[in-house]
mmCIF file of C-alpha atoms (C1' of nucleotides) and ligand atoms in Angstrom:
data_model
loop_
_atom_site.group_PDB
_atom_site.id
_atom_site.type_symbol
_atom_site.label_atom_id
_atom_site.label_comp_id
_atom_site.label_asym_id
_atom_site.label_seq_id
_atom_site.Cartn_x
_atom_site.Cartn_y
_atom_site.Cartn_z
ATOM 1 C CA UNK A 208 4.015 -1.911 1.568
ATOM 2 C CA UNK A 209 5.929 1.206 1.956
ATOM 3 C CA UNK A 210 6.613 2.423 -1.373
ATOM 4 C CA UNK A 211 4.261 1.438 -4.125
ATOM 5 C CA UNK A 212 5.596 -0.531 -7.087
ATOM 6 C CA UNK A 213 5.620 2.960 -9.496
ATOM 7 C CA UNK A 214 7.668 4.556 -6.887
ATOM 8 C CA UNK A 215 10.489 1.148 -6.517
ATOM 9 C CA UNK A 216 10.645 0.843 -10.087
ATOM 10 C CA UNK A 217 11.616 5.354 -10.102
ATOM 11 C CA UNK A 218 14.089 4.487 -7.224
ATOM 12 C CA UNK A 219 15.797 1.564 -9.182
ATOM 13 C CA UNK A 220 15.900 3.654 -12.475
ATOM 14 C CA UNK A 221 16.695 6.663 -11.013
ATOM 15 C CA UNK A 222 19.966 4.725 -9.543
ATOM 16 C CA UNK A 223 20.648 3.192 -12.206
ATOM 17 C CA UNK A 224 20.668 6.443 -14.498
ATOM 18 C CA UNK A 225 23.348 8.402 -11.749
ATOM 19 C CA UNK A 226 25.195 5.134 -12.359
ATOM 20 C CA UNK A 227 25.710 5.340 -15.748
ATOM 21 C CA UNK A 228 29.424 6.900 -16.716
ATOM 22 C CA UNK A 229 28.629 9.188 -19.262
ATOM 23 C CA UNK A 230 25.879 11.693 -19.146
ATOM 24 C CA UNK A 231 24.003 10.707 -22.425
ATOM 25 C CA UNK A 232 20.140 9.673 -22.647
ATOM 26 C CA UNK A 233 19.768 6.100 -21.591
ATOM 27 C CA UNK A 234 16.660 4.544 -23.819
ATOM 28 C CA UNK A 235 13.651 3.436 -21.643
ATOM 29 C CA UNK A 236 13.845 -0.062 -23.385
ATOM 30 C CA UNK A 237 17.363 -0.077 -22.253
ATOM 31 C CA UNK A 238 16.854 0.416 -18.765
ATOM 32 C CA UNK A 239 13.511 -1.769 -18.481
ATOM 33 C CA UNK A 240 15.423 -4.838 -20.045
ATOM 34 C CA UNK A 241 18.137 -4.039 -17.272
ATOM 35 C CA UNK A 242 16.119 -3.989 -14.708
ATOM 36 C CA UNK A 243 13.510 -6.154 -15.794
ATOM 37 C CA UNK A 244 10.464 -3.632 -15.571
ATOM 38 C CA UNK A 245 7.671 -3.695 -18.075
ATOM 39 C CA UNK A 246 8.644 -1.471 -20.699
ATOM 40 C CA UNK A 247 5.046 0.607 -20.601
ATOM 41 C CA UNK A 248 4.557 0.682 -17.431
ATOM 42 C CA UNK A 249 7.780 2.176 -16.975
ATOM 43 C CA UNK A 250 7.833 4.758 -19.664
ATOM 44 C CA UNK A 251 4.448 6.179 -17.378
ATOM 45 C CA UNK A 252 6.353 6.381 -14.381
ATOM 46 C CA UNK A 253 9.303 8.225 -15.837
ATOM 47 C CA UNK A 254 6.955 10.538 -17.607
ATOM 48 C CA UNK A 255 6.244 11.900 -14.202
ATOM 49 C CA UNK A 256 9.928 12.097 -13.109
ATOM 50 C CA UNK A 257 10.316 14.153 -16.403
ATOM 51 C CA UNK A 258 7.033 16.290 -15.967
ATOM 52 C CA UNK A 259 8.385 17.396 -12.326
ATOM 53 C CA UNK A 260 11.984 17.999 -13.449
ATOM 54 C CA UNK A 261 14.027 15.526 -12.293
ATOM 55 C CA UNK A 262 14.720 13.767 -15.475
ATOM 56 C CA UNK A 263 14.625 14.967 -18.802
ATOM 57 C CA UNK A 264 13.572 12.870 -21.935
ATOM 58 C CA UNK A 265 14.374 13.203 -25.830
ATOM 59 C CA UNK A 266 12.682 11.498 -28.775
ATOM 60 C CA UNK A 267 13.771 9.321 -31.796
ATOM 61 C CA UNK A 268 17.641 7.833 -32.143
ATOM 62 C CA UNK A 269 20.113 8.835 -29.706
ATOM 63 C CA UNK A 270 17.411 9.681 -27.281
ATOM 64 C CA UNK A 271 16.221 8.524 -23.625
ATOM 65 C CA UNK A 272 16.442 9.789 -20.420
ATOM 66 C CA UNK A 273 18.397 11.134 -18.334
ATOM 67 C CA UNK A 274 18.904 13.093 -14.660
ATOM 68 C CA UNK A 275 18.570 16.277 -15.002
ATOM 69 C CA UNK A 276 20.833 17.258 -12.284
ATOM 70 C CA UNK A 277 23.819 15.324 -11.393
ATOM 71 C CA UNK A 278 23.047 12.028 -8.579
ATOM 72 C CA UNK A 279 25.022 13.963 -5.771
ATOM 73 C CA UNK A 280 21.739 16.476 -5.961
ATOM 74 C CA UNK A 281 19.429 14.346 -6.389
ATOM 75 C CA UNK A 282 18.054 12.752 -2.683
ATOM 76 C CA UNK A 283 15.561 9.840 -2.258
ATOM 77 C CA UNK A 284 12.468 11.847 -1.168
ATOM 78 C CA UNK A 285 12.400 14.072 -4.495
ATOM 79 C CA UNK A 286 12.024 11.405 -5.818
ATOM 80 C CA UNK A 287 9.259 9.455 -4.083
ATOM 81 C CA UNK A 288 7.464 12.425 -3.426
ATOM 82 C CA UNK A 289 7.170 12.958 -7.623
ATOM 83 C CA UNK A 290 5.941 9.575 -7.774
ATOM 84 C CA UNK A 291 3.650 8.540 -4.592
ATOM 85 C CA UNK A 292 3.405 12.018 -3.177
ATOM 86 C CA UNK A 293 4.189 13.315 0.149
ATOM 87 C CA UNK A 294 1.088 11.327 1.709
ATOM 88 C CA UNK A 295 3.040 9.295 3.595
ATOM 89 C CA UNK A 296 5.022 11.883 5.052
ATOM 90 C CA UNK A 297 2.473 14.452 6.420
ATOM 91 C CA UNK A 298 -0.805 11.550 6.910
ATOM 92 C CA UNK A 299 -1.717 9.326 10.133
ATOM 93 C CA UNK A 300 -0.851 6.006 10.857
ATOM 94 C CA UNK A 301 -4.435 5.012 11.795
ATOM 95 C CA UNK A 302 -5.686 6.816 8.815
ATOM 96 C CA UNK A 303 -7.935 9.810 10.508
ATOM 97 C CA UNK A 304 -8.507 12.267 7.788
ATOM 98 C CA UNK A 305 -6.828 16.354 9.056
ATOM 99 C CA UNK A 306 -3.825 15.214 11.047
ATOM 100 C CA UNK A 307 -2.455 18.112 12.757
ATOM 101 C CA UNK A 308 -5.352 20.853 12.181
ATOM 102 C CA UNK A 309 -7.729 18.542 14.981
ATOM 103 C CA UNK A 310 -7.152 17.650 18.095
ATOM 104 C CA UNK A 311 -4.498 14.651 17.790
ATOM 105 C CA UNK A 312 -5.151 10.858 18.405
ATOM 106 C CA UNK A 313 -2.882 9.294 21.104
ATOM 107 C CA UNK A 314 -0.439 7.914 18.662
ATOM 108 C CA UNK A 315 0.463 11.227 16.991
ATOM 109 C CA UNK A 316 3.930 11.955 18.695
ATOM 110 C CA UNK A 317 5.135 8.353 18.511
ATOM 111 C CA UNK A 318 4.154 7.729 14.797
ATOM 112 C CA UNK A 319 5.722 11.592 14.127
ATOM 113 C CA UNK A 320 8.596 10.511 15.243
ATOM 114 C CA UNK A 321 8.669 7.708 12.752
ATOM 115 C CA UNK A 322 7.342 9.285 9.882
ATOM 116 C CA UNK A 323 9.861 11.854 10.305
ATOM 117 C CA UNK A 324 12.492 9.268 10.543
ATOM 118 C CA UNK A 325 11.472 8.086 7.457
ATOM 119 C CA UNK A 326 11.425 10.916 5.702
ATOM 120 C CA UNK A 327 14.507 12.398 7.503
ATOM 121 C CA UNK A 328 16.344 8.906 5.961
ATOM 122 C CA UNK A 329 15.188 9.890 2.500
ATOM 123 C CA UNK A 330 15.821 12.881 2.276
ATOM 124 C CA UNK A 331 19.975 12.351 3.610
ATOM 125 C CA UNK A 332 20.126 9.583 0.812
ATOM 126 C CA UNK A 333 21.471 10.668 -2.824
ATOM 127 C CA UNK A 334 21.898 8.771 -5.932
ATOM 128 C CA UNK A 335 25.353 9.462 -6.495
ATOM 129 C CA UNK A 336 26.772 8.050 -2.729
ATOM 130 C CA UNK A 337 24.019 4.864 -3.701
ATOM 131 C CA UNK A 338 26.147 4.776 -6.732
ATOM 132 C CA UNK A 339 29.407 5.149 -5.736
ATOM 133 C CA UNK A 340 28.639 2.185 -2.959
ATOM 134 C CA UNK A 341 27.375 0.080 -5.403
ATOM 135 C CA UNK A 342 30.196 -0.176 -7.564
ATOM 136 C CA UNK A 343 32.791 0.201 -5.280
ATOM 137 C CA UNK A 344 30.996 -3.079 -3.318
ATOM 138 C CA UNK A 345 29.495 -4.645 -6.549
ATOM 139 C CA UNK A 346 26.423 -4.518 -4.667
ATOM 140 C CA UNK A 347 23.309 -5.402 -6.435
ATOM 141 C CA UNK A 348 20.200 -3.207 -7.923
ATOM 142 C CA UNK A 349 18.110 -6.153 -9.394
ATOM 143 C CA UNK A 350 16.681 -9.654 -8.088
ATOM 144 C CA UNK A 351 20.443 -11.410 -9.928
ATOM 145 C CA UNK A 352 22.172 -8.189 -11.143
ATOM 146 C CA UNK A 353 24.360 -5.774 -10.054
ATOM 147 C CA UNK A 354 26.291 -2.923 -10.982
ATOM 148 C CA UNK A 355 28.810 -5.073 -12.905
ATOM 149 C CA UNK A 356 27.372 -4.810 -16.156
ATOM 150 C CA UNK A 357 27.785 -0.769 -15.548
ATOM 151 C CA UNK A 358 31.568 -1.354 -15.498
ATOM 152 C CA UNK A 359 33.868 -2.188 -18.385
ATOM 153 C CA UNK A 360 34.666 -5.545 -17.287
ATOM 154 C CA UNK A 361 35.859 -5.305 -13.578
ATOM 155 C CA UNK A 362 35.053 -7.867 -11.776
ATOM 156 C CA UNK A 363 32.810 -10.192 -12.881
ATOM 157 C CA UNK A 364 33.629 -13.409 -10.726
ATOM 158 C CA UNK A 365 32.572 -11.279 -7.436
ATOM 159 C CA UNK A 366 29.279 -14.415 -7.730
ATOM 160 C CA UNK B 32 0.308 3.414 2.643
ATOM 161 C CA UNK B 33 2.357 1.913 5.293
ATOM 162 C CA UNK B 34 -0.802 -0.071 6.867
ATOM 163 C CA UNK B 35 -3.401 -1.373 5.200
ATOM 164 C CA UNK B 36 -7.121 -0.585 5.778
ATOM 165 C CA UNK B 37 -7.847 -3.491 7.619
ATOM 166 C CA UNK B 38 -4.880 -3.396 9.743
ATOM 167 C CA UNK B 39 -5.790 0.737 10.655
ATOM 168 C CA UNK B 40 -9.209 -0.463 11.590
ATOM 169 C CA UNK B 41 -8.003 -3.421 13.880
ATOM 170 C CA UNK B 42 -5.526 -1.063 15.681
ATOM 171 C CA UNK B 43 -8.164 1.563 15.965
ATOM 172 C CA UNK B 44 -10.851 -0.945 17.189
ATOM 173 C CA UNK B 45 -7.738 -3.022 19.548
ATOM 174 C CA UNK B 46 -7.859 1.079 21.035
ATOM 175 C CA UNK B 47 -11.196 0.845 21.787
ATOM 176 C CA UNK B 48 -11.532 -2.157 23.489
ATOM 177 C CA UNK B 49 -8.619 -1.285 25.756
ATOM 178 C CA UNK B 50 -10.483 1.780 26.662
ATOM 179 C CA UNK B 51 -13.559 -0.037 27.914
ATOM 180 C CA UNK B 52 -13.934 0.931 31.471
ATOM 181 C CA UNK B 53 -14.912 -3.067 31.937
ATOM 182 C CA UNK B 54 -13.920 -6.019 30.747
ATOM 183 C CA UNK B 55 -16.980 -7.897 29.203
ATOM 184 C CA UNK B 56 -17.754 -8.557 25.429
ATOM 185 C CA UNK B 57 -18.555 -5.626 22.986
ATOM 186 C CA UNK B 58 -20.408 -5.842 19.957
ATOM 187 C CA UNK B 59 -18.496 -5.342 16.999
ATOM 188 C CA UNK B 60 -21.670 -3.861 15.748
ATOM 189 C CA UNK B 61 -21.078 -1.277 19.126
ATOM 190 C CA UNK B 62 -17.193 -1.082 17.522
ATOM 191 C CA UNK B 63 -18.288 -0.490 13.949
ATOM 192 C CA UNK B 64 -20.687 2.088 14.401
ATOM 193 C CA UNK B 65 -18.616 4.179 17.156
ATOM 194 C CA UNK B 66 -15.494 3.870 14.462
ATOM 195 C CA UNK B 67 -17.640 4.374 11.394
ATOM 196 C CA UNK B 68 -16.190 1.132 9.674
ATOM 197 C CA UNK B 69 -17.910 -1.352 8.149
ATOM 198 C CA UNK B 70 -19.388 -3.591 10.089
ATOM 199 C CA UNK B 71 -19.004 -6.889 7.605
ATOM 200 C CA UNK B 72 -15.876 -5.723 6.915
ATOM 201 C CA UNK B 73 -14.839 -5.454 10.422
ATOM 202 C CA UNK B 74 -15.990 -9.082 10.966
ATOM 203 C CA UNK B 75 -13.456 -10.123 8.862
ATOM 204 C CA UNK B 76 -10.701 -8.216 10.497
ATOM 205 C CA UNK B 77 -11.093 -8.833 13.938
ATOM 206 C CA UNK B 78 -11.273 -12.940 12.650
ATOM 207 C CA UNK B 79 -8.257 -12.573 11.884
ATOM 208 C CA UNK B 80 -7.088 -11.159 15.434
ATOM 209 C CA UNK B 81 -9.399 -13.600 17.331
ATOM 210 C CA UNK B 82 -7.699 -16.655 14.921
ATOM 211 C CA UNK B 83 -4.326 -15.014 16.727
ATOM 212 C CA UNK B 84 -5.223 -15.214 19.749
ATOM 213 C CA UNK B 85 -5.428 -11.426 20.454
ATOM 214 C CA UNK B 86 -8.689 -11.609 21.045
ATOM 215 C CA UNK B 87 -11.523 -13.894 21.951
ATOM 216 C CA UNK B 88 -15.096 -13.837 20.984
ATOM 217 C CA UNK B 89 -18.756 -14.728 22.026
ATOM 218 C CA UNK B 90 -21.629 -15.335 20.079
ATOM 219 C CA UNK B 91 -25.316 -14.542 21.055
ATOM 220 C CA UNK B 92 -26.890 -12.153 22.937
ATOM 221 C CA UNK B 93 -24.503 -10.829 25.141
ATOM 222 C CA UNK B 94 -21.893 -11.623 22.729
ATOM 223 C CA UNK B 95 -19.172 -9.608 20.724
ATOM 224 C CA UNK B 96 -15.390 -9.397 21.349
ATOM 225 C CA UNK B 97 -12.949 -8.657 23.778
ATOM 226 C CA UNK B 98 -9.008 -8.868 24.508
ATOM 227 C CA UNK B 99 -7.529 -11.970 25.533
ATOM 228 C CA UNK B 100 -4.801 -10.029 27.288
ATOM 229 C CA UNK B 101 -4.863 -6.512 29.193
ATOM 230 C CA UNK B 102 -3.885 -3.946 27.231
ATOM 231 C CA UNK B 103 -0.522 -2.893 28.731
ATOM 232 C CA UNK B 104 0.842 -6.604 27.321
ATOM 233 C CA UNK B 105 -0.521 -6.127 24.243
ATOM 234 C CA UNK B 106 1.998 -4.106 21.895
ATOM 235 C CA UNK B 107 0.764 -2.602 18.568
ATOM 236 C CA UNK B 108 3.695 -4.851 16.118
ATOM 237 C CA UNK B 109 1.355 -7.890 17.649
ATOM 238 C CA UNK B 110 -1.279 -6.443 15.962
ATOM 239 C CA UNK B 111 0.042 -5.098 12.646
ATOM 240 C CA UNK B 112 1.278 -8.308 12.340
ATOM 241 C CA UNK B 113 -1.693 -10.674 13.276
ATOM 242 C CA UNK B 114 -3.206 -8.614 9.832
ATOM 243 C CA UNK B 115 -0.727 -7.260 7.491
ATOM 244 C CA UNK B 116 1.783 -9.665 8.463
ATOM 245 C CA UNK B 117 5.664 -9.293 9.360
ATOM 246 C CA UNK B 118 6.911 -8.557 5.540
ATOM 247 C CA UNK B 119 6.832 -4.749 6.078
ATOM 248 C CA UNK B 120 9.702 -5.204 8.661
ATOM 249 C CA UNK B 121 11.320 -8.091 6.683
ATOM 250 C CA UNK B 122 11.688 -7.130 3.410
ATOM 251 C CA UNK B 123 12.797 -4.155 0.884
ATOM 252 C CA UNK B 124 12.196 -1.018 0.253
ATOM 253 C CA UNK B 125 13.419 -1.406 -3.540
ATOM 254 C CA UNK B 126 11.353 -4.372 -3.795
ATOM 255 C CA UNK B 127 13.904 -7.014 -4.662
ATOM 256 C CA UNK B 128 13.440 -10.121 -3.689
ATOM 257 C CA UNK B 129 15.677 -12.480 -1.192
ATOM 258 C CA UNK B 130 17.249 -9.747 0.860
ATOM 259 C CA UNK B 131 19.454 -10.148 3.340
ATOM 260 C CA UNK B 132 20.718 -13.732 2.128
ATOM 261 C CA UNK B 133 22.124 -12.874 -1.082
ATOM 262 C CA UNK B 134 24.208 -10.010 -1.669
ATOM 263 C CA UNK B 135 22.759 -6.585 -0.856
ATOM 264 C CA UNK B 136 21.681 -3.111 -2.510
ATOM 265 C CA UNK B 137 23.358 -0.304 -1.615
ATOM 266 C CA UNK B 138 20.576 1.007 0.097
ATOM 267 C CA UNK B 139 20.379 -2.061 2.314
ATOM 268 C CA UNK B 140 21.894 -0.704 5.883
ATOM 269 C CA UNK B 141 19.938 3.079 5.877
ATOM 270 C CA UNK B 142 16.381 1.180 4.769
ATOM 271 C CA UNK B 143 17.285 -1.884 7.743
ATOM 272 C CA UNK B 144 17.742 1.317 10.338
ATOM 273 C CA UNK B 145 14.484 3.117 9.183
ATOM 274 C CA UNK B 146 12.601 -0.368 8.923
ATOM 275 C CA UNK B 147 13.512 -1.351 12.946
ATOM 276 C CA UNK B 148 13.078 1.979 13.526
ATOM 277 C CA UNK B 149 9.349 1.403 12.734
ATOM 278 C CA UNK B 150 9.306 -1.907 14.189
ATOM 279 C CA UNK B 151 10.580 -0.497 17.558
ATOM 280 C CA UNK B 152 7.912 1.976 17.678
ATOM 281 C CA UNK B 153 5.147 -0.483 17.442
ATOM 282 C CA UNK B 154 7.366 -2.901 19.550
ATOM 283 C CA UNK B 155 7.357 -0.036 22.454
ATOM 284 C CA UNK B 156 3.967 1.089 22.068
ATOM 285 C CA UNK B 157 0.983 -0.656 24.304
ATOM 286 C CA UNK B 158 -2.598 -0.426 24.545
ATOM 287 C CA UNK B 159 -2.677 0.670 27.644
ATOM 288 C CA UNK B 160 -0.536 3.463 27.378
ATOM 289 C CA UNK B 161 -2.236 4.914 24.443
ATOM 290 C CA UNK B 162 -5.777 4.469 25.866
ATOM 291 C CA UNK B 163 -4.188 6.209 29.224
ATOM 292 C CA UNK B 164 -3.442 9.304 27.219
ATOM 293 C CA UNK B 165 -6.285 9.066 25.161
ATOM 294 C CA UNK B 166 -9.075 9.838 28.541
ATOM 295 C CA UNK B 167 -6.210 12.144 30.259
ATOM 296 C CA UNK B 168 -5.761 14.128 27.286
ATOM 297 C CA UNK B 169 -9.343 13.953 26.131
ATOM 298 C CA UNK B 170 -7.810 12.986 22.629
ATOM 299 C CA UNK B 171 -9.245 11.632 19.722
ATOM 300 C CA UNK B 172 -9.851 7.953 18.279
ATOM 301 C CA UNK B 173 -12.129 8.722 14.456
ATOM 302 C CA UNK B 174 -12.291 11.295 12.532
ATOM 303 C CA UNK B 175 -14.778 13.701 15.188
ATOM 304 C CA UNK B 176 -15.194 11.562 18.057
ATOM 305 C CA UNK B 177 -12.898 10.866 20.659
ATOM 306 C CA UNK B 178 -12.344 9.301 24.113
ATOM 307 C CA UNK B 179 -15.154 11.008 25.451
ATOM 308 C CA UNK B 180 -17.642 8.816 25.050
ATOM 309 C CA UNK B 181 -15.906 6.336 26.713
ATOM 310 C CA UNK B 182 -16.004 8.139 29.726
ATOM 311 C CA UNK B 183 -19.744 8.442 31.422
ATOM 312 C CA UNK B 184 -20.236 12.231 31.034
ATOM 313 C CA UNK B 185 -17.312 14.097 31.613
ATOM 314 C CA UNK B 186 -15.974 16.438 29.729
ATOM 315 C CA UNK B 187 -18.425 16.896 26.940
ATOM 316 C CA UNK B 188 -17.725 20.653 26.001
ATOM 317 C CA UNK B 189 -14.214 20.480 25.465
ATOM 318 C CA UNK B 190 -14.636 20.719 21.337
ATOM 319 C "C1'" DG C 232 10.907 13.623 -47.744
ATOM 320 C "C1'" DA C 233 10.687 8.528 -46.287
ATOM 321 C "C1'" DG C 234 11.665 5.356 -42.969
ATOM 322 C "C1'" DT C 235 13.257 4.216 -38.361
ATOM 323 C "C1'" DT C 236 13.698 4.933 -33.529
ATOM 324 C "C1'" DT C 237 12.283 6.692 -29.678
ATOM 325 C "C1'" DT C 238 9.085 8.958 -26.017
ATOM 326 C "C1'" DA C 239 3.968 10.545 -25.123
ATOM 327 C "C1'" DA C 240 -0.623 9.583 -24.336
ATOM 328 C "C1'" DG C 241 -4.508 7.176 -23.579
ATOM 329 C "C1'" DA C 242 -7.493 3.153 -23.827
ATOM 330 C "C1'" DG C 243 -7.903 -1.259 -22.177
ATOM 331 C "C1'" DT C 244 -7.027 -5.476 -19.053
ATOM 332 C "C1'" DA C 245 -5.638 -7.991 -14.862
ATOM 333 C "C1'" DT C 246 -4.861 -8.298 -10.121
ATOM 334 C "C1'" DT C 247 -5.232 -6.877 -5.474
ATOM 335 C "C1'" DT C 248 -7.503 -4.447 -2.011
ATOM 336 C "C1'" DT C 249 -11.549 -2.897 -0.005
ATOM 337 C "C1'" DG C 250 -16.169 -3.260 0.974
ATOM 338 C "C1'" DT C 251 -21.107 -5.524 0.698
ATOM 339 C "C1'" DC C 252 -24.480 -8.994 1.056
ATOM 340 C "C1'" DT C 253 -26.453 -13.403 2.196
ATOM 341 C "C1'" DT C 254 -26.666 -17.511 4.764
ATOM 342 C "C1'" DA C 255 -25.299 -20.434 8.546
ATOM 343 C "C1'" DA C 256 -24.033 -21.510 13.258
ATOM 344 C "C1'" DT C 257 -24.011 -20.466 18.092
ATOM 345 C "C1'" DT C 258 -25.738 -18.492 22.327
ATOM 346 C "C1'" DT C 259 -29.051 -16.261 25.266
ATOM 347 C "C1'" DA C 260 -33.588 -15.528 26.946
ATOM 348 C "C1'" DA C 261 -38.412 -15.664 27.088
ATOM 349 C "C1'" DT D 122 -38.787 -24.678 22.232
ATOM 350 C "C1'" DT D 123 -38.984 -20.702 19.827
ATOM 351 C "C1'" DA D 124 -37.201 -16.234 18.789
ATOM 352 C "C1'" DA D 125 -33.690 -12.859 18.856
ATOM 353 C "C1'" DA D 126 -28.916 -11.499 18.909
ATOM 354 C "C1'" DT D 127 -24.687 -12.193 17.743
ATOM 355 C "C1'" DT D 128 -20.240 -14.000 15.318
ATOM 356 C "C1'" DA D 129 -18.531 -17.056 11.199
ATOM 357 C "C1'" DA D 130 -17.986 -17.858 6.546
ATOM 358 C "C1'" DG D 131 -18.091 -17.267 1.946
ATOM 359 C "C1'" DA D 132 -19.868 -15.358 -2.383
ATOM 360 C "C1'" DC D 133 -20.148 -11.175 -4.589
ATOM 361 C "C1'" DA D 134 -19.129 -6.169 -6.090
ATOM 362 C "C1'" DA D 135 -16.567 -1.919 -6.327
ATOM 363 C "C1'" DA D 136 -12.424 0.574 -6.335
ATOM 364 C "C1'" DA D 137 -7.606 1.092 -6.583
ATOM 365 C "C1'" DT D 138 -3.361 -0.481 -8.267
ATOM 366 C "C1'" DA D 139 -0.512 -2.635 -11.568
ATOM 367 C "C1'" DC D 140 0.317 -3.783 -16.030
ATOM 368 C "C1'" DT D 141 -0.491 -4.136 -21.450
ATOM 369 C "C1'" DC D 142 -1.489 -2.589 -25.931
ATOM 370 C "C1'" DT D 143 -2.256 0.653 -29.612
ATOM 371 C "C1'" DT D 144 -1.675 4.950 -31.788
ATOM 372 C "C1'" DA D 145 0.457 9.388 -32.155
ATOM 373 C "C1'" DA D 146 4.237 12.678 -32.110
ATOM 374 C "C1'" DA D 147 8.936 13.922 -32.335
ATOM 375 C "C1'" DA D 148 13.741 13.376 -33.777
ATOM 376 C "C1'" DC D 149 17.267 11.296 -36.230
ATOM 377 C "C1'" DT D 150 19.329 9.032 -40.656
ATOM 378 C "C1'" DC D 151 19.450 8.405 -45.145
HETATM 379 S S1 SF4 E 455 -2.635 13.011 15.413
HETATM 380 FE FE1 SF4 E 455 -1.044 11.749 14.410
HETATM 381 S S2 SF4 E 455 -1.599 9.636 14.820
HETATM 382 FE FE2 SF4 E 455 -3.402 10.912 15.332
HETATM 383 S S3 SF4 E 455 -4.658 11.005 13.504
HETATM 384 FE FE3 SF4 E 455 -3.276 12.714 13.315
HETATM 385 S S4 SF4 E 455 -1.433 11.903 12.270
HETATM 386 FE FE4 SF4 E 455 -2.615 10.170 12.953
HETATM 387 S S1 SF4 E 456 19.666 -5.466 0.822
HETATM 388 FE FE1 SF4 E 456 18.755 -4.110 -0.701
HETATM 389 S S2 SF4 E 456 17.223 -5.459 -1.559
HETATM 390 FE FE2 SF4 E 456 17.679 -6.347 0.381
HETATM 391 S S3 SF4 E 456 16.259 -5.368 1.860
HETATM 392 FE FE3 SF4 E 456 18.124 -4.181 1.891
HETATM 393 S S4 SF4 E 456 17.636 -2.527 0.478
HETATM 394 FE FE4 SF4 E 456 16.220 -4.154 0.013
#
DNA sequence: GAGTTTTAAGAGTATTTTGTCTTAATTTAA
DNA sequence: TTAAATTAAGACAAAATACTCTTAAAACTC
């Protein structure tokens, strides 16, 4: 598995939050039941989105969570990285500890390439165009939902 | 983690055994202490490649394991997939479920490139090749040791 | 200020992955 | 035929990941 489940369920929030239309907190309750996420478990994970600065959180009635800086700023890979780190992006496919410093394995340029494409894909990839696709395509961001429910009432025979 | 532990270990030891100067049975106690991995564990893992078909074993004296094929046909997907299986390259990066036959996320066509991108790598990447560089280029296979000792006494000062 | 709503924090549990150990079965060789 | 060497198989244990539950702290409403 790529991403690890902490890091999906960031991703899905994360687009879900730059879909929203106004800029207000979103509850954490709100967006587990949404995306059916376990409500807990999620409120961890967005602590460390908040704690790195790409979301910001506020207590009691009227509060939530929201981006910090609009989706359009906001790429993939910050996002990943805050979560699973940047292992994936600087450690070896065949797991030898000091990539890079040593003497390489035969692999190396063939898997840099990859990771790098990875990475490279990440990093080109913000919330907002995500966004903007999804509703434009009422494309979806959960196992049965989509980004319908984040419009008034658009189109909601699309199946 | 893009590979498991098991699956590193079967590519690393699938590495070895394409760099044996012959073509008779090593011991995968021979593999397991050469690639510092666990030798019960190892069992286990290169079942799994033998059950496949990638390899074929012997028991007894004079026993161990060996590839079935030479190691320019075998490609490193095969062996990725003989352990970890083919759902890295099938399914999603968000982690929804049923992709490709029901409607899409909007992430959908830049996670499919990345994903074959991967997949093409491994695809286009042999045994042979790799061990090839590995003894030209003197390069590494674990953590300290590298193709060296595959060789009979070479190059043994070349740090 | 009291009560409610919300995030924060941390302990606790469950599941999966990773690794270990023991026993059995097979093969070789003396 | 006996002993040694090896893989096969499965139970077991440890560690990491994923998830749950409880309590606290903050912010809003009245
Ligand atoms: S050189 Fe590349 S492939 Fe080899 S161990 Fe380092 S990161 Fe891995
Ligand atoms: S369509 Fe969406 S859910 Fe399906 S694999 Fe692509 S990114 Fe994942």
């Amino acid at each position: 598995m790529l991403l690890s489940k902490g890091c999906i369920y960031g991703l899905r929030s994360s687009l879900f939050l730059a879909s929203q239309e106004n800029d207000g907190y979103v509850s954490i309750r709100e967006i587990s039941e949404k995306l059916d996420i376990s409500f807990h478990f999620l409120t961890k994970i967005l602590q460390q989105l908040t704690s790195t600065g790409l979301m910001e959180s506020h207590k009691g009635p009227k509060g939530g969570i929201r981006l910090t800086k609009s989706g359009s700023e906001v790429n993939l890979f910050e996002i990943v990285a805050a979560i699973d780190g940047v292992e994936l992006f600087t450690e070896c496919a065949l797991g030898l500890p000091g990539c890079g410093v040593k003497k390489p394995c035969p692999l190396h340029e063939k898997w840099a390439g990859t990771r790098d494409g990875i990475r490279y894909m990440l990093e080109n990839t913000n919330l907002m165009e995500l966004a903007k696709k999804g509703k434009e395509q009422n494309l979806r961001i959960t196992e049965h939902g989509g980004f319908e429910w984040l419009l008034n009432n658009d189109c909601n025979d699309a199946s």
